[in-house]
């Protein structure tokens, strides 16, 4: 019997209403609605910069043929992931990997710096090929499948012809000059502003609420019995930096997508992928780098008795006789999923300052 994920009815209604406006209209048939928004920056950054980033994030004009925006593959109601296995680009071609969620990126400098090795190390994307956030935000724009712009300087020239950007860039940077650097900067600050810190789990940790008996049992199973938290580190909201690094979790005996090894060239990295944050995980389905699992129940099926033997299988998933067989019983599954529900932050999924600013006439 499949386990059912139960949500508060009001939350579902709120998200459903929000999703009705999630598709970005053509800017020729829309107008911008930008009420005052408090992004609550502690970095000395004016709200005008992430506001500009928000417009850029939702604007179809960032694609070659004005059909795709960043938000097309990173939907607010899916915790800025996508709700399909693979996303479709500007020519309707499908992407090679599932879109990762975007939440709690804390990189004020834009660089993920490793004090141990004394230099930046790659942390972004499923294969960790980028360490610079300001470079990362431009990659989909110039990707030949995703948005199709030949180079970011071409994009800057294109946006100079769009009437509403002159005022937005002037407010953000004191000049109406549009450059690739400003585009990447504004997009980066908008992404950094997407914070999830008010889940039921967070409130309980701050002694502002309590978990139910079932949720607490799920937390114990997640953290101790099955050792899930050794990789996912749910107590740390900053999933991009702190939710582990990369792991081969035995999805396949042989991987068609080499993952981290595509970047490092190291054969021991074949099949290793970025360990994602579990913030709002009930909204980020389908799961894994290739979106192979449609539900959390299927994910638990994998860890219960579906881990495949692989030369690079993570040591936490090995036993003396090969891959671990956790054989997770139904009651434990029910409790774990109840706990994962406590990682939901409905406010982020519906907050107007992260929403589509283009409104239809």
JSON list of N, CA and C in Angstrom, two decimals, residues 10-58:
[
{"chain": "A", "resi": 10, "resn": "UNK", "atom": "N", "xyz": [-5.25, 24.20, 3.74]},
{"chain": "A", "resi": 10, "resn": "UNK", "atom": "CA", "xyz": [-5.07, 25.61, 3.41]},
{"chain": "A", "resi": 10, "resn": "UNK", "atom": "C", "xyz": [-3.78, 25.82, 2.63]},
{"chain": "A", "resi": 11, "resn": "UNK", "atom": "N", "xyz": [-2.72, 25.09, 2.99]},
{"chain": "A", "resi": 11, "resn": "UNK", "atom": "CA", "xyz": [-1.45, 25.23, 2.29]},
{"chain": "A", "resi": 11, "resn": "UNK", "atom": "C", "xyz": [-1.59, 24.80, 0.83]},
{"chain": "A", "resi": 12, "resn": "UNK", "atom": "N", "xyz": [-2.30, 23.70, 0.61]},
{"chain": "A", "resi": 12, "resn": "UNK", "atom": "CA", "xyz": [-2.50, 23.22, -0.76]},
{"chain": "A", "resi": 12, "resn": "UNK", "atom": "C", "xyz": [-3.27, 24.26, -1.57]},
{"chain": "A", "resi": 13, "resn": "UNK", "atom": "N", "xyz": [-4.31, 24.83, -0.98]},
{"chain": "A", "resi": 13, "resn": "UNK", "atom": "CA", "xyz": [-5.11, 25.83, -1.69]},
{"chain": "A", "resi": 13, "resn": "UNK", "atom": "C", "xyz": [-4.25, 27.04, -2.03]},
{"chain": "A", "resi": 14, "resn": "UNK", "atom": "N", "xyz": [-3.44, 27.48, -1.08]},
{"chain": "A", "resi": 14, "resn": "UNK", "atom": "CA", "xyz": [-2.59, 28.64, -1.30]},
{"chain": "A", "resi": 14, "resn": "UNK", "atom": "C", "xyz": [-1.62, 28.39, -2.44]},
{"chain": "A", "resi": 15, "resn": "UNK", "atom": "N", "xyz": [-1.00, 27.22, -2.44]},
{"chain": "A", "resi": 15, "resn": "UNK", "atom": "CA", "xyz": [-0.03, 26.91, -3.47]},
{"chain": "A", "resi": 15, "resn": "UNK", "atom": "C", "xyz": [-0.69, 26.73, -4.83]},
{"chain": "A", "resi": 16, "resn": "UNK", "atom": "N", "xyz": [-1.87, 26.16, -4.83]},
{"chain": "A", "resi": 16, "resn": "UNK", "atom": "CA", "xyz": [-2.59, 25.99, -6.09]},
{"chain": "A", "resi": 16, "resn": "UNK", "atom": "C", "xyz": [-2.92, 27.33, -6.71]},
{"chain": "A", "resi": 17, "resn": "UNK", "atom": "N", "xyz": [-3.39, 28.26, -5.88]},
{"chain": "A", "resi": 17, "resn": "UNK", "atom": "CA", "xyz": [-3.70, 29.59, -6.39]},
{"chain": "A", "resi": 17, "resn": "UNK", "atom": "C", "xyz": [-2.45, 30.27, -6.91]},
{"chain": "A", "resi": 18, "resn": "UNK", "atom": "N", "xyz": [-1.34, 30.10, -6.16]},
{"chain": "A", "resi": 18, "resn": "UNK", "atom": "CA", "xyz": [-0.09, 30.72, -6.59]},
{"chain": "A", "resi": 18, "resn": "UNK", "atom": "C", "xyz": [0.36, 30.16, -7.93]},
{"chain": "A", "resi": 19, "resn": "UNK", "atom": "N", "xyz": [0.22, 28.83, -8.10]},
{"chain": "A", "resi": 19, "resn": "UNK", "atom": "CA", "xyz": [0.72, 28.20, -9.31]},
{"chain": "A", "resi": 19, "resn": "UNK", "atom": "C", "xyz": [-0.05, 28.62, -10.55]},
{"chain": "A", "resi": 20, "resn": "UNK", "atom": "N", "xyz": [-1.26, 29.12, -10.35]},
{"chain": "A", "resi": 20, "resn": "UNK", "atom": "CA", "xyz": [-2.04, 29.58, -11.51]},
{"chain": "A", "resi": 20, "resn": "UNK", "atom": "C", "xyz": [-1.33, 30.72, -12.22]},
{"chain": "A", "resi": 21, "resn": "UNK", "atom": "N", "xyz": [-0.49, 31.48, -11.47]},
{"chain": "A", "resi": 21, "resn": "UNK", "atom": "CA", "xyz": [0.22, 32.61, -12.07]},
{"chain": "A", "resi": 21, "resn": "UNK", "atom": "C", "xyz": [1.67, 32.28, -12.34]},
{"chain": "A", "resi": 22, "resn": "UNK", "atom": "N", "xyz": [2.03, 30.99, -12.30]},
{"chain": "A", "resi": 22, "resn": "UNK", "atom": "CA", "xyz": [3.43, 30.62, -12.37]},
{"chain": "A", "resi": 22, "resn": "UNK", "atom": "C", "xyz": [3.99, 30.69, -13.78]},
{"chain": "A", "resi": 23, "resn": "UNK", "atom": "N", "xyz": [3.15, 30.50, -14.79]},
{"chain": "A", "resi": 23, "resn": "UNK", "atom": "CA", "xyz": [3.64, 30.59, -16.16]},
{"chain": "A", "resi": 23, "resn": "UNK", "atom": "C", "xyz": [3.93, 32.04, -16.50]},
{"chain": "A", "resi": 24, "resn": "UNK", "atom": "N", "xyz": [5.09, 32.27, -17.08]},
{"chain": "A", "resi": 24, "resn": "UNK", "atom": "CA", "xyz": [5.49, 33.65, -17.37]},
{"chain": "A", "resi": 24, "resn": "UNK", "atom": "C", "xyz": [4.86, 34.08, -18.68]},
{"chain": "A", "resi": 25, "resn": "UNK", "atom": "N", "xyz": [4.05, 35.11, -18.68]},
{"chain": "A", "resi": 25, "resn": "UNK", "atom": "CA", "xyz": [3.44, 35.55, -19.93]},
{"chain": "A", "resi": 25, "resn": "UNK", "atom": "C", "xyz": [4.45, 36.26, -20.81]},
{"chain": "A", "resi": 26, "resn": "UNK", "atom": "N", "xyz": [4.16, 36.35, -22.07]},
{"chain": "A", "resi": 26, "resn": "UNK", "atom": "CA", "xyz": [4.98, 37.17, -22.95]},
{"chain": "A", "resi": 26, "resn": "UNK", "atom": "C", "xyz": [4.97, 38.60, -22.43]},
{"chain": "A", "resi": 27, "resn": "UNK", "atom": "N", "xyz": [6.16, 39.22, -22.38]},
{"chain": "A", "resi": 27, "resn": "UNK", "atom": "CA", "xyz": [6.22, 40.58, -21.86]},
{"chain": "A", "resi": 27, "resn": "UNK", "atom": "C", "xyz": [5.52, 41.58, -22.77]},
{"chain": "A", "resi": 28, "resn": "UNK", "atom": "N", "xyz": [5.19, 41.17, -24.00]},
{"chain": "A", "resi": 28, "resn": "UNK", "atom": "CA", "xyz": [4.42, 42.05, -24.88]},
{"chain": "A", "resi": 28, "resn": "UNK", "atom": "C", "xyz": [2.96, 42.14, -24.45]},
{"chain": "A", "resi": 29, "resn": "UNK", "atom": "N", "xyz": [2.52, 41.19, -23.63]},
{"chain": "A", "resi": 29, "resn": "UNK", "atom": "CA", "xyz": [1.13, 41.14, -23.21]},
{"chain": "A", "resi": 29, "resn": "UNK", "atom": "C", "xyz": [1.02, 41.28, -21.69]},
{"chain": "A", "resi": 30, "resn": "UNK", "atom": "N", "xyz": [2.04, 41.85, -21.09]},
{"chain": "A", "resi": 30, "resn": "UNK", "atom": "CA", "xyz": [2.06, 41.89, -19.63]},
{"chain": "A", "resi": 30, "resn": "UNK", "atom": "C", "xyz": [2.60, 43.23, -19.15]},
{"chain": "A", "resi": 31, "resn": "UNK", "atom": "N", "xyz": [2.36, 43.47, -17.88]},
{"chain": "A", "resi": 31, "resn": "UNK", "atom": "CA", "xyz": [2.95, 44.64, -17.26]},
{"chain": "A", "resi": 31, "resn": "UNK", "atom": "C", "xyz": [3.61, 44.21, -15.95]},
{"chain": "A", "resi": 32, "resn": "UNK", "atom": "N", "xyz": [4.54, 45.02, -15.49]},
{"chain": "A", "resi": 32, "resn": "UNK", "atom": "CA", "xyz": [5.26, 44.69, -14.26]},
{"chain": "A", "resi": 32, "resn": "UNK", "atom": "C", "xyz": [4.51, 45.25, -13.06]},
{"chain": "A", "resi": 33, "resn": "UNK", "atom": "N", "xyz": [4.41, 44.42, -12.03]},
{"chain": "A", "resi": 33, "resn": "UNK", "atom": "CA", "xyz": [3.82, 44.86, -10.77]},
{"chain": "A", "resi": 33, "resn": "UNK", "atom": "C", "xyz": [4.87, 44.64, -9.69]},
{"chain": "A", "resi": 34, "resn": "UNK", "atom": "N", "xyz": [5.49, 45.69, -9.25]},
{"chain": "A", "resi": 34, "resn": "UNK", "atom": "CA", "xyz": [6.60, 45.58, -8.31]},
{"chain": "A", "resi": 34, "resn": "UNK", "atom": "C", "xyz": [6.34, 46.42, -7.05]},
{"chain": "A", "resi": 35, "resn": "UNK", "atom": "N", "xyz": [5.51, 45.92, -6.15]},
{"chain": "A", "resi": 35, "resn": "UNK", "atom": "CA", "xyz": [5.31, 46.62, -4.89]},
{"chain": "A", "resi": 35, "resn": "UNK", "atom": "C", "xyz": [6.58, 46.58, -4.06]},
{"chain": "A", "resi": 36, "resn": "UNK", "atom": "N", "xyz": [6.66, 47.43, -3.07]},
{"chain": "A", "resi": 36, "resn": "UNK", "atom": "CA", "xyz": [7.84, 47.44, -2.20]},
{"chain": "A", "resi": 36, "resn": "UNK", "atom": "C", "xyz": [8.03, 46.06, -1.58]},
{"chain": "A", "resi": 37, "resn": "UNK", "atom": "N", "xyz": [9.26, 45.58, -1.62]},
{"chain": "A", "resi": 37, "resn": "UNK", "atom": "CA", "xyz": [9.58, 44.26, -1.06]},
{"chain": "A", "resi": 37, "resn": "UNK", "atom": "C", "xyz": [10.78, 44.39, -0.14]},
{"chain": "A", "resi": 38, "resn": "UNK", "atom": "N", "xyz": [10.69, 43.79, 1.03]},
{"chain": "A", "resi": 38, "resn": "UNK", "atom": "CA", "xyz": [11.81, 43.79, 1.96]},
{"chain": "A", "resi": 38, "resn": "UNK", "atom": "C", "xyz": [12.55, 42.46, 1.85]},
{"chain": "A", "resi": 39, "resn": "UNK", "atom": "N", "xyz": [13.72, 42.50, 1.23]},
{"chain": "A", "resi": 39, "resn": "UNK", "atom": "CA", "xyz": [14.49, 41.27, 1.08]},
{"chain": "A", "resi": 39, "resn": "UNK", "atom": "C", "xyz": [15.35, 40.98, 2.31]},
{"chain": "A", "resi": 40, "resn": "UNK", "atom": "N", "xyz": [15.37, 41.93, 3.26]},
{"chain": "A", "resi": 40, "resn": "UNK", "atom": "CA", "xyz": [16.03, 41.72, 4.54]},
{"chain": "A", "resi": 40, "resn": "UNK", "atom": "C", "xyz": [17.49, 41.32, 4.38]},
{"chain": "A", "resi": 41, "resn": "UNK", "atom": "N", "xyz": [18.20, 42.07, 3.56]},
{"chain": "A", "resi": 41, "resn": "UNK", "atom": "CA", "xyz": [19.61, 41.78, 3.35]},
{"chain": "A", "resi": 41, "resn": "UNK", "atom": "C", "xyz": [20.45, 42.30, 4.49]},
{"chain": "A", "resi": 42, "resn": "UNK", "atom": "N", "xyz": [21.44, 41.51, 4.86]},
{"chain": "A", "resi": 42, "resn": "UNK", "atom": "CA", "xyz": [22.42, 41.95, 5.87]},
{"chain": "A", "resi": 42, "resn": "UNK", "atom": "C", "xyz": [23.75, 42.25, 5.20]},
{"chain": "A", "resi": 43, "resn": "UNK", "atom": "N", "xyz": [23.73, 42.39, 3.88]},
{"chain": "A", "resi": 43, "resn": "UNK", "atom": "CA", "xyz": [24.96, 42.55, 3.12]},
{"chain": "A", "resi": 43, "resn": "UNK", "atom": "C", "xyz": [25.14, 43.98, 2.61]},
{"chain": "A", "resi": 44, "resn": "UNK", "atom": "N", "xyz": [24.28, 44.89, 3.06]},
{"chain": "A", "resi": 44, "resn": "UNK", "atom": "CA", "xyz": [24.38, 46.26, 2.60]},
{"chain": "A", "resi": 44, "resn": "UNK", "atom": "C", "xyz": [23.93, 46.44, 1.18]},
{"chain": "A", "resi": 45, "resn": "UNK", "atom": "N", "xyz": [23.05, 45.57, 0.70]},
{"chain": "A", "resi": 45, "resn": "UNK", "atom": "CA", "xyz": [22.57, 45.62, -0.68]},
{"chain": "A", "resi": 45, "resn": "UNK", "atom": "C", "xyz": [21.17, 46.21, -0.72]},
{"chain": "A", "resi": 46, "resn": "UNK", "atom": "N", "xyz": [20.97, 47.17, -1.60]},
{"chain": "A", "resi": 46, "resn": "UNK", "atom": "CA", "xyz": [19.65, 47.77, -1.78]},
{"chain": "A", "resi": 46, "resn": "UNK", "atom": "C", "xyz": [18.66, 46.75, -2.30]},
{"chain": "A", "resi": 47, "resn": "UNK", "atom": "N", "xyz": [17.39, 46.86, -1.87]},
{"chain": "A", "resi": 47, "resn": "UNK", "atom": "CA", "xyz": [16.34, 45.98, -2.38]},
{"chain": "A", "resi": 47, "resn": "UNK", "atom": "C", "xyz": [16.18, 46.09, -3.89]},
{"chain": "A", "resi": 48, "resn": "UNK", "atom": "N", "xyz": [16.63, 47.20, -4.47]},
{"chain": "A", "resi": 48, "resn": "UNK", "atom": "CA", "xyz": [16.47, 47.38, -5.92]},
{"chain": "A", "resi": 48, "resn": "UNK", "atom": "C", "xyz": [17.27, 46.37, -6.73]},
{"chain": "A", "resi": 49, "resn": "UNK", "atom": "N", "xyz": [18.35, 45.83, -6.15]},
{"chain": "A", "resi": 49, "resn": "UNK", "atom": "CA", "xyz": [19.17, 44.87, -6.90]},
{"chain": "A", "resi": 49, "resn": "UNK", "atom": "C", "xyz": [18.47, 43.51, -6.98]},
{"chain": "A", "resi": 50, "resn": "UNK", "atom": "N", "xyz": [18.04, 42.89, -5.86]},
{"chain": "A", "resi": 50, "resn": "UNK", "atom": "CA", "xyz": [17.28, 41.64, -6.01]},
{"chain": "A", "resi": 50, "resn": "UNK", "atom": "C", "xyz": [15.95, 41.82, -6.72]},
{"chain": "A", "resi": 51, "resn": "UNK", "atom": "N", "xyz": [15.36, 43.02, -6.65]},
{"chain": "A", "resi": 51, "resn": "UNK", "atom": "CA", "xyz": [14.13, 43.28, -7.41]},
{"chain": "A", "resi": 51, "resn": "UNK", "atom": "C", "xyz": [14.40, 43.18, -8.90]},
{"chain": "A", "resi": 52, "resn": "UNK", "atom": "N", "xyz": [15.51, 43.79, -9.34]},
{"chain": "A", "resi": 52, "resn": "UNK", "atom": "CA", "xyz": [15.93, 43.64, -10.74]},
{"chain": "A", "resi": 52, "resn": "UNK", "atom": "C", "xyz": [16.17, 42.17, -11.06]},
{"chain": "A", "resi": 53, "resn": "UNK", "atom": "N", "xyz": [16.84, 41.47, -10.15]},
{"chain": "A", "resi": 53, "resn": "UNK", "atom": "CA", "xyz": [17.11, 40.06, -10.35]},
{"chain": "A", "resi": 53, "resn": "UNK", "atom": "C", "xyz": [15.83, 39.25, -10.49]},
{"chain": "A", "resi": 54, "resn": "UNK", "atom": "N", "xyz": [14.82, 39.63, -9.72]},
{"chain": "A", "resi": 54, "resn": "UNK", "atom": "CA", "xyz": [13.52, 38.94, -9.80]},
{"chain": "A", "resi": 54, "resn": "UNK", "atom": "C", "xyz": [12.90, 39.11, -11.19]},
{"chain": "A", "resi": 55, "resn": "UNK", "atom": "N", "xyz": [12.96, 40.31, -11.72]},
{"chain": "A", "resi": 55, "resn": "UNK", "atom": "CA", "xyz": [12.40, 40.55, -13.06]},
{"chain": "A", "resi": 55, "resn": "UNK", "atom": "C", "xyz": [13.18, 39.74, -14.10]},
{"chain": "A", "resi": 56, "resn": "UNK", "atom": "N", "xyz": [14.50, 39.76, -14.00]},
{"chain": "A", "resi": 56, "resn": "UNK", "atom": "CA", "xyz": [15.32, 38.98, -14.93]},
{"chain": "A", "resi": 56, "resn": "UNK", "atom": "C", "xyz": [15.00, 37.49, -14.83]},
{"chain": "A", "resi": 57, "resn": "UNK", "atom": "N", "xyz": [14.82, 37.01, -13.62]},
{"chain": "A", "resi": 57, "resn": "UNK", "atom": "CA", "xyz": [14.57, 35.58, -13.38]},
{"chain": "A", "resi": 57, "resn": "UNK", "atom": "C", "xyz": [13.29, 35.12, -14.06]},
{"chain": "A", "resi": 58, "resn": "UNK", "atom": "N", "xyz": [12.28, 36.00, -14.11]},
{"chain": "A", "resi": 58, "resn": "UNK", "atom": "CA", "xyz": [10.99, 35.62, -14.66]},
{"chain": "A", "resi": 58, "resn": "UNK", "atom": "C", "xyz": [10.78, 36.08, -16.11]}
]
